[in-house]
Coordinates of C-alpha atoms and ligand atoms in Angstrom, one line a residue:
M1 CA 150.1 92.0 66.9
T2 CA 148.9 92.5 70.5
D3 CA 146.4 95.4 71.1
K4 CA 147.8 97.9 73.5
T5 CA 145.6 99.8 76.0
L6 CA 146.8 103.1 77.2
I7 CA 146.2 103.5 81.0
E8 CA 146.4 107.1 82.2
P9 CA 146.4 106.9 86.1
D10 CA 145.0 109.9 87.8
V11 CA 147.1 110.4 90.8
G12 CA 145.0 113.4 92.1
F13 CA 142.0 111.0 92.2
V14 CA 144.0 108.4 94.1
K15 CA 144.7 111.1 96.7
E16 CA 141.1 112.3 96.9
I17 CA 140.0 108.7 97.5
I18 CA 142.5 108.3 100.3
G19 CA 141.3 111.5 101.8
L20 CA 137.7 110.3 101.7
G21 CA 138.5 107.3 103.8
G22 CA 140.2 104.9 101.3
D23 CA 143.6 105.4 102.7
T24 CA 144.3 101.5 102.7
L25 CA 143.7 100.9 98.9
K26 CA 147.4 100.6 98.2
K27 CA 147.8 97.7 100.4
C28 CA 145.7 95.4 98.0
F29 CA 147.6 92.5 96.4
Q30 CA 144.7 91.5 94.3
C31 CA 144.1 88.1 95.9
A32 CA 140.2 88.4 95.2
T33 CA 139.1 87.0 98.6
C34 CA 136.9 90.1 98.8
S35 CA 135.0 89.3 95.7
V36 CA 134.6 85.7 96.8
V37 CA 133.3 86.6 100.1
C38 CA 131.0 89.4 99.2
P39 CA 127.5 88.1 99.6
I40 CA 126.1 90.6 97.1
S41 CA 128.5 90.5 94.2
P42 CA 127.4 88.6 91.1
D43 CA 129.1 85.7 89.8
T44 CA 130.3 87.4 86.5
K45 CA 132.5 90.3 86.8
P46 CA 132.4 90.4 90.6
F47 CA 133.3 93.2 92.8
P48 CA 135.2 94.7 94.7
R49 CA 138.5 93.3 93.5
K50 CA 138.4 94.8 90.1
E51 CA 137.5 98.2 91.7
M52 CA 140.4 97.9 94.0
I53 CA 142.7 97.5 91.1
A54 CA 141.0 100.4 89.3
A55 CA 141.4 102.6 92.5
S56 CA 145.0 101.9 93.0
W57 CA 145.5 102.8 89.3
G58 CA 143.5 106.0 89.8
L59 CA 141.1 105.0 87.0
K60 CA 138.6 107.7 87.8
D61 CA 136.3 107.2 84.8
R62 CA 136.2 103.5 85.3
L63 CA 135.1 103.9 88.8
V64 CA 132.8 106.9 89.1
S65 CA 130.6 105.7 86.3
N66 CA 130.7 102.1 87.6
L67 CA 127.3 100.6 88.5
D68 CA 128.9 98.1 90.9
I69 CA 130.1 100.7 93.4
W70 CA 126.4 101.3 94.1
L71 CA 125.3 97.7 94.3
C72 CA 127.8 97.4 97.3
H73 CA 125.8 97.9 100.5
Y74 CA 128.9 98.3 102.7
C75 CA 128.3 95.2 104.7
G76 CA 132.0 94.9 105.4
D77 CA 132.3 91.1 104.8
C78 CA 135.1 91.9 102.4
T79 CA 137.0 94.3 104.8
S80 CA 136.8 91.7 107.6
N81 CA 138.2 88.9 105.4
C82 CA 140.8 90.9 103.5
P83 CA 144.2 89.3 104.3
R84 CA 146.0 92.6 103.6
G85 CA 143.8 95.1 105.6
A86 CA 143.1 96.9 102.4
K87 CA 139.5 97.5 103.5
P88 CA 137.8 97.2 100.1
G89 CA 134.3 98.1 101.7
E90 CA 135.9 101.5 102.8
V91 CA 137.5 102.2 99.4
L92 CA 134.2 101.6 97.6
G93 CA 132.6 104.0 100.2
A94 CA 135.1 106.5 99.4
V95 CA 134.6 106.1 95.7
R96 CA 130.8 106.4 96.3
S97 CA 131.5 109.9 98.2
Y98 CA 133.7 111.0 95.3
A99 CA 130.9 109.9 92.8
I100 CA 128.1 111.9 94.9
A101 CA 130.2 115.1 94.7
D102 CA 130.8 114.8 91.1
Y103 CA 127.3 114.3 90.1
A104 CA 126.1 117.0 92.5
V105 CA 127.9 119.6 90.5
P106 CA 126.3 120.3 87.1
P107 CA 128.8 120.5 84.3
V108 CA 129.7 124.1 83.4
D109 CA 128.9 123.5 79.7
G110 CA 125.4 122.5 80.5
F111 CA 123.5 121.1 77.6
N112 CA 125.7 122.4 75.1
N113 CA 124.1 120.8 72.0
Q114 CA 120.8 122.7 72.3
G115 CA 119.7 126.0 70.6
G116 CA 116.9 128.4 71.4
V117 CA 115.9 130.8 74.0
L118 CA 114.6 128.2 76.4
W119 CA 117.8 126.1 76.4
R120 CA 119.8 129.2 76.8
I121 CA 117.9 129.9 80.0
I122 CA 118.4 126.4 81.1
N123 CA 122.0 126.5 80.4
A124 CA 122.3 129.8 82.3
K125 CA 120.6 128.2 85.3
I126 CA 122.9 125.1 85.0
R127 CA 126.0 127.5 85.1
I128 CA 124.6 129.3 88.1
L129 CA 124.0 126.0 89.9
H130 CA 127.6 124.9 89.0
L131 CA 129.0 128.1 90.6
I132 CA 127.0 127.7 93.8
T133 CA 127.3 123.8 94.2
K134 CA 131.2 123.8 93.7
P135 CA 132.1 125.3 97.0
L136 CA 129.1 123.6 98.8
V137 CA 130.6 120.1 98.0
K138 CA 133.8 121.0 99.8
A139 CA 132.0 122.7 102.6
V140 CA 129.7 119.6 103.4
N141 CA 132.9 117.5 103.7
D142 CA 134.9 120.0 105.9
P143 CA 134.2 120.0 109.6
K144 CA 135.4 123.6 109.7
M145 CA 132.5 124.7 107.7
L146 CA 129.9 123.1 109.9
P147 CA 129.1 126.2 111.9
V148 CA 128.6 128.1 108.6
L149 CA 126.3 125.3 107.4
F150 CA 124.1 125.8 110.5
A151 CA 124.4 129.6 110.4
V152 CA 123.0 129.7 106.8
P153 CA 119.4 128.6 107.6
V154 CA 119.4 130.5 111.0
V155 CA 120.1 133.8 109.2
L156 CA 117.9 132.9 106.3
F157 CA 114.9 132.2 108.6
I158 CA 115.3 135.3 110.7
V159 CA 115.9 137.6 107.8
L160 CA 113.1 136.3 105.7
G161 CA 110.7 136.0 108.9
L162 CA 111.4 139.6 109.8
I163 CA 111.0 141.0 106.2
T164 CA 107.7 139.1 105.8
G165 CA 106.4 139.5 109.3
L166 CA 105.8 135.7 109.3
L167 CA 108.2 135.2 112.4
D168 CA 106.6 136.3 115.6
F169 CA 109.0 136.1 118.6
S170 CA 106.1 136.7 121.1
P171 CA 103.2 134.8 119.7
P172 CA 99.8 134.7 121.3
L173 CA 98.3 131.4 122.4
G174 CA 95.9 129.8 119.8
E175 CA 92.6 128.3 120.2
K176 CA 94.2 125.0 121.1
G177 CA 96.9 126.4 123.2
I178 CA 100.6 126.7 122.0
A179 CA 100.8 126.5 118.3
H180 CA 104.1 126.5 116.5
H181 CA 102.6 128.2 113.4
L182 CA 101.8 131.3 115.4
F183 CA 105.5 131.6 116.1
F184 CA 107.0 130.4 112.8
S185 CA 104.2 130.6 110.2
T186 CA 103.4 127.8 107.9
W187 CA 103.6 130.4 105.0
L188 CA 107.2 131.0 106.1
V189 CA 108.1 127.2 106.1
D190 CA 106.5 126.9 102.6
I191 CA 108.3 130.1 101.2
I192 CA 111.6 128.4 102.3
F193 CA 111.1 124.8 101.7
V194 CA 109.0 124.6 98.5
P195 CA 111.4 126.5 96.4
L196 CA 114.2 124.6 98.1
V197 CA 112.7 121.3 96.8
F198 CA 111.8 122.5 93.3
F199 CA 114.5 125.0 92.4
W200 CA 117.4 123.5 94.2
I201 CA 117.2 119.7 95.2
F202 CA 115.0 118.7 92.1
P203 CA 117.2 120.3 89.3
I204 CA 120.5 119.3 90.8
F205 CA 119.4 115.6 91.1
T206 CA 117.8 115.7 87.7
I207 CA 120.9 117.0 86.1
G208 CA 123.1 114.6 88.1
L209 CA 120.9 111.5 87.5
L210 CA 120.9 112.0 83.7
R211 CA 124.6 112.1 83.6
F212 CA 124.6 109.2 86.1
I213 CA 122.4 107.0 84.0
K214 CA 124.2 107.7 80.8
D215 CA 127.6 107.1 82.5
I216 CA 126.6 103.8 84.2
H217 CA 125.1 102.5 80.9
E218 CA 128.2 103.4 78.9
N219 CA 130.4 101.7 81.4
A220 CA 128.2 98.6 81.5
V221 CA 128.3 98.4 77.7
L222 CA 132.1 99.0 77.7
E223 CA 132.7 96.3 80.4
G224 CA 130.2 93.9 78.7
K225 CA 127.9 93.6 81.8
T226 CA 124.8 94.4 79.5
D227 CA 123.5 93.5 76.2
K228 CA 121.3 96.6 75.9
N229 CA 122.9 99.1 73.5
E230 CA 120.6 102.1 74.2
I231 CA 118.8 103.1 77.4
E232 CA 115.0 102.7 77.5
Y233 CA 113.7 105.0 80.2
F234 CA 110.4 103.2 80.3
G235 CA 112.2 99.8 80.8
L236 CA 114.2 101.6 83.5
I237 CA 111.0 102.7 85.3
K238 CA 109.9 99.0 85.1
G239 CA 113.1 98.0 86.7
L240 CA 112.6 100.5 89.4
I241 CA 109.0 99.1 90.1
R242 CA 110.5 95.7 90.4
V243 CA 113.2 96.6 92.9
I244 CA 111.1 98.7 95.1
P245 CA 110.0 95.8 97.4
S246 CA 113.5 94.8 97.7
I247 CA 114.5 98.4 98.6
L248 CA 111.6 98.7 101.2
K249 CA 112.6 95.5 102.9
Q250 CA 116.2 96.4 102.9
D251 CA 116.9 92.8 102.1
K252 CA 120.4 93.2 100.8
F253 CA 121.6 93.7 104.2
K254 CA 120.2 90.4 105.4
D255 CA 122.7 88.7 103.1
C256 CA 125.7 90.4 105.0
T257 CA 127.5 88.5 107.8
E258 CA 129.8 90.9 109.3
N259 CA 127.4 93.9 109.8
K260 CA 124.2 92.1 110.0
D261 CA 123.1 94.3 113.0
R262 CA 123.1 97.3 110.5
D263 CA 120.1 95.9 109.0
T264 CA 117.7 96.9 111.8
A265 CA 119.1 100.2 112.3
H266 CA 119.1 101.1 108.5
W267 CA 115.7 99.6 108.1
M268 CA 114.2 101.8 111.0
V269 CA 115.8 105.0 109.7
F270 CA 114.6 104.3 106.2
L271 CA 111.1 103.6 107.0
S272 CA 110.9 106.5 109.4
F273 CA 111.9 108.9 106.7
I274 CA 109.1 107.4 104.6
G275 CA 106.6 107.7 107.5
L276 CA 107.6 111.4 108.0
F277 CA 107.3 112.1 104.3
I278 CA 103.7 110.7 104.4
V279 CA 102.8 112.8 107.5
T280 CA 104.2 116.0 105.9
N281 CA 102.2 115.6 102.7
I282 CA 99.0 114.7 104.7
F283 CA 99.4 117.9 106.8
F284 CA 100.1 119.8 103.7
V285 CA 97.0 118.6 102.0
A286 CA 95.1 119.0 105.2
L287 CA 96.1 122.6 105.6
Y288 CA 95.8 123.9 102.0
G289 CA 93.1 121.6 100.7
L290 CA 90.8 121.2 103.8
H291 CA 92.0 124.3 105.8
I292 CA 92.7 122.2 108.8
E293 CA 95.3 123.8 111.1
G294 CA 97.4 122.0 113.8
P295 CA 98.2 121.2 116.3
Y296 CA 96.5 117.8 116.0
S297 CA 95.1 115.6 118.7
Q298 CA 97.4 112.8 120.0
L299 CA 94.6 110.5 119.2
N300 CA 94.8 111.3 115.5
P301 CA 96.2 108.4 113.5
V302 CA 98.5 110.7 111.5
K303 CA 99.9 111.9 114.7
W304 CA 100.5 108.3 115.7
L305 CA 102.5 107.8 112.5
A306 CA 104.5 111.0 113.2
N307 CA 105.3 110.0 116.8
I308 CA 106.2 106.4 115.8
S309 CA 108.4 107.6 112.9
G310 CA 110.1 110.1 115.1
I311 CA 110.9 107.5 117.8
A312 CA 112.1 105.2 115.1
L313 CA 114.3 107.8 113.7
I314 CA 116.0 108.5 117.0
I315 CA 116.4 104.7 117.9
G316 CA 117.6 103.8 114.4
A317 CA 120.2 106.8 114.2
A318 CA 121.4 106.0 117.8
L319 CA 121.9 102.3 116.8
M320 CA 123.8 103.3 113.7
I321 CA 126.0 105.4 115.8
Y322 CA 126.6 102.6 118.3
N323 CA 127.3 100.1 115.5
R324 CA 129.9 102.4 114.1
L325 CA 131.6 103.0 117.3
K326 CA 131.6 99.2 118.0
K327 CA 133.3 98.3 114.7
T328 CA 136.8 99.6 115.4
D329 CA 138.3 97.9 112.4
Q330 CA 136.1 99.7 110.1
T331 CA 136.8 103.3 109.2
S332 CA 134.2 106.2 109.9
T333 CA 134.9 109.5 108.3
Y334 CA 133.6 113.0 109.0
K335 CA 130.8 112.6 106.2
D336 CA 129.5 109.5 108.2
W337 CA 129.3 111.4 111.4
Y338 CA 127.9 114.6 109.8
L339 CA 124.9 112.7 108.4
L340 CA 124.4 110.6 111.5
G341 CA 124.5 113.7 113.6
L342 CA 121.9 115.4 111.3
V343 CA 119.6 112.4 111.3
L344 CA 119.7 112.0 115.1
G345 CA 119.6 115.8 115.7
L346 CA 116.4 115.8 113.4
G347 CA 114.7 113.2 115.5
I348 CA 115.6 114.6 118.8
T349 CA 114.7 118.1 118.1
G350 CA 111.3 117.0 116.5
M351 CA 110.4 114.9 119.6
L352 CA 111.5 117.7 122.1
T353 CA 109.4 120.2 120.0
E354 CA 106.4 117.9 120.6
M355 CA 107.1 117.2 124.2
T356 CA 107.9 120.8 125.3
R357 CA 104.6 121.7 123.6
L358 CA 102.6 119.2 125.4
G359 CA 104.4 120.3 128.7
G360 CA 103.2 123.9 128.1
L361 CA 106.8 125.3 127.8
A362 CA 106.1 128.0 125.2
G363 CA 109.5 129.6 125.0
L364 CA 111.3 126.4 125.0
T365 CA 109.1 124.7 122.4
Y366 CA 109.4 127.6 119.9
F367 CA 113.1 127.5 120.4
M368 CA 113.2 123.6 119.7
Y369 CA 110.9 124.2 116.8
F370 CA 113.2 126.7 115.2
I371 CA 116.3 124.4 115.8
H372 CA 114.4 121.6 114.3
L373 CA 113.8 123.6 111.2
V374 CA 117.5 124.3 111.0
F375 CA 118.2 120.6 111.1
V376 CA 115.5 120.0 108.3
F377 CA 117.1 122.7 106.2
N378 CA 120.6 121.2 106.6
L379 CA 119.4 117.7 105.6
F380 CA 117.5 118.8 102.6
A381 CA 119.5 121.7 101.3
F382 CA 122.7 119.7 101.5
L383 CA 121.2 116.4 100.5
P384 CA 122.6 116.2 97.0
F385 CA 126.2 116.7 98.4
S386 CA 126.0 114.6 101.5
K387 CA 126.1 110.8 102.1
L388 CA 122.4 110.8 102.2
A389 CA 122.3 111.2 98.3
H390 CA 123.3 107.5 98.2
L391 CA 119.5 106.7 98.7
V392 CA 118.9 108.3 95.4
Y393 CA 122.0 106.9 93.4
R394 CA 121.7 103.3 94.9
T395 CA 118.0 103.2 94.1
V396 CA 118.6 104.2 90.4
A397 CA 121.6 101.9 90.1
M398 CA 119.6 99.0 91.5
A399 CA 116.8 99.9 88.9
Y400 CA 119.3 100.1 86.2
N401 CA 120.8 96.7 87.4
E402 CA 117.4 95.1 87.2
Y403 CA 116.6 96.7 83.8
S404 CA 119.9 95.9 82.2
G405 CA 120.1 92.2 83.2
R406 CA 123.8 92.8 84.8
K407 CA 125.5 89.8 83.7
Ligands
SF4_1 S1 141.2 94.1 98.8 FE1 142.1 92.5 100.0 S2 140.9 90.7 99.6 FE2 140.5 92.1 98.0 S3 141.9 91.6 96.3 FE3 142.9 93.2 97.6 S4 144.1 92.2 99.2 FE4 142.6 90.7 98.2
SF4_2 S1 131.2 95.9 101.7 FE1 129.9 94.0 101.6 S2 128.7 94.5 99.8 FE2 130.4 95.9 99.5 S3 131.9 94.8 98.5 FE3 132.4 94.5 100.6 S4 131.3 92.6 101.0 FE4 130.5 93.3 99.1

């Protein structure tokens, strides 16, 4: 007797994928050209054809927990060669957006298999995160909510600054002239951003990634992509270490034909974020460990790294926007522009803050610094829900791919 598999299409999921930029998915007639031309797809169980079939059937669980949607680097070769205009690259991008939103909202039942006071506290915190993150996922993908997303940090900074007295709207000149910390105290920056990292971004990603790793592993076992039955986290970390050089070089983009020019822009933005991360940490250690306060001399090598990273961020983001505008056959959605706008805004406001300070324009430089921090807040507070989260999920997926020996 033949085995029967019950398939339950999720029509709501199909509609969501269409709304997220995958509106062409129903055009696919499963010719497999996309899987053949994809330069990144493996020989065994190649993508994206099987994902196109799953998407048109609304097989949400098969797609959201599918490792392969993250191995795709959206180079667009499949989209350009698809004879039906089904745009598989865009469909996979839409599925990734759906997955990011899904993993950003902690499940309401938390870790329901644990007992004890500590686990009850953790579960309570997970439920609170669930309540807050659910509307935020929608807000980040809704252009009408953009003013609200920017108003949140403005109000927060002013209210907290006035309550604590750490925001001074008419600051004196420091020993070295204009100093931003006399306007917006470094303490105020830390009071806002340190909890943001440790009590917001970190727990959301931790809960999301634990689910994500479990899901992609179960899916890989189900689809016969791996021989490993259990996940060994130490092996996964070793896999991560092995893929780091590839991630730093962004060499997967070099395999692409159609969007090869994305390589440079992507690489510039990626490295500039790393550069700015290093600079921020050095300044943090210098301030609290060595009690050295800014502003720093332009001759300081850390300042060079900051300036080079800032310029690279602006050029990289501008190139990304140019490349998207140039590719009229590829779909760009609100979430793409939201992220690109944030990255470009972050770079421009950062450099303008610096230039207006050097130009001695006190009022203007304080204003630019405030706006710059609003952009920083937006980028980080909404990181788990925005497209930028792909950095985290793709990195983990590549590590899992390496660890699991994806067939
Ligand atoms: S997405 Fe296009 S290329 Fe891929 S299987 Fe469908 S019709 Fe063929
Ligand atoms: S967008 Fe590029 S990497 Fe992704 S499936 Fe298509 S060809 Fe492959």
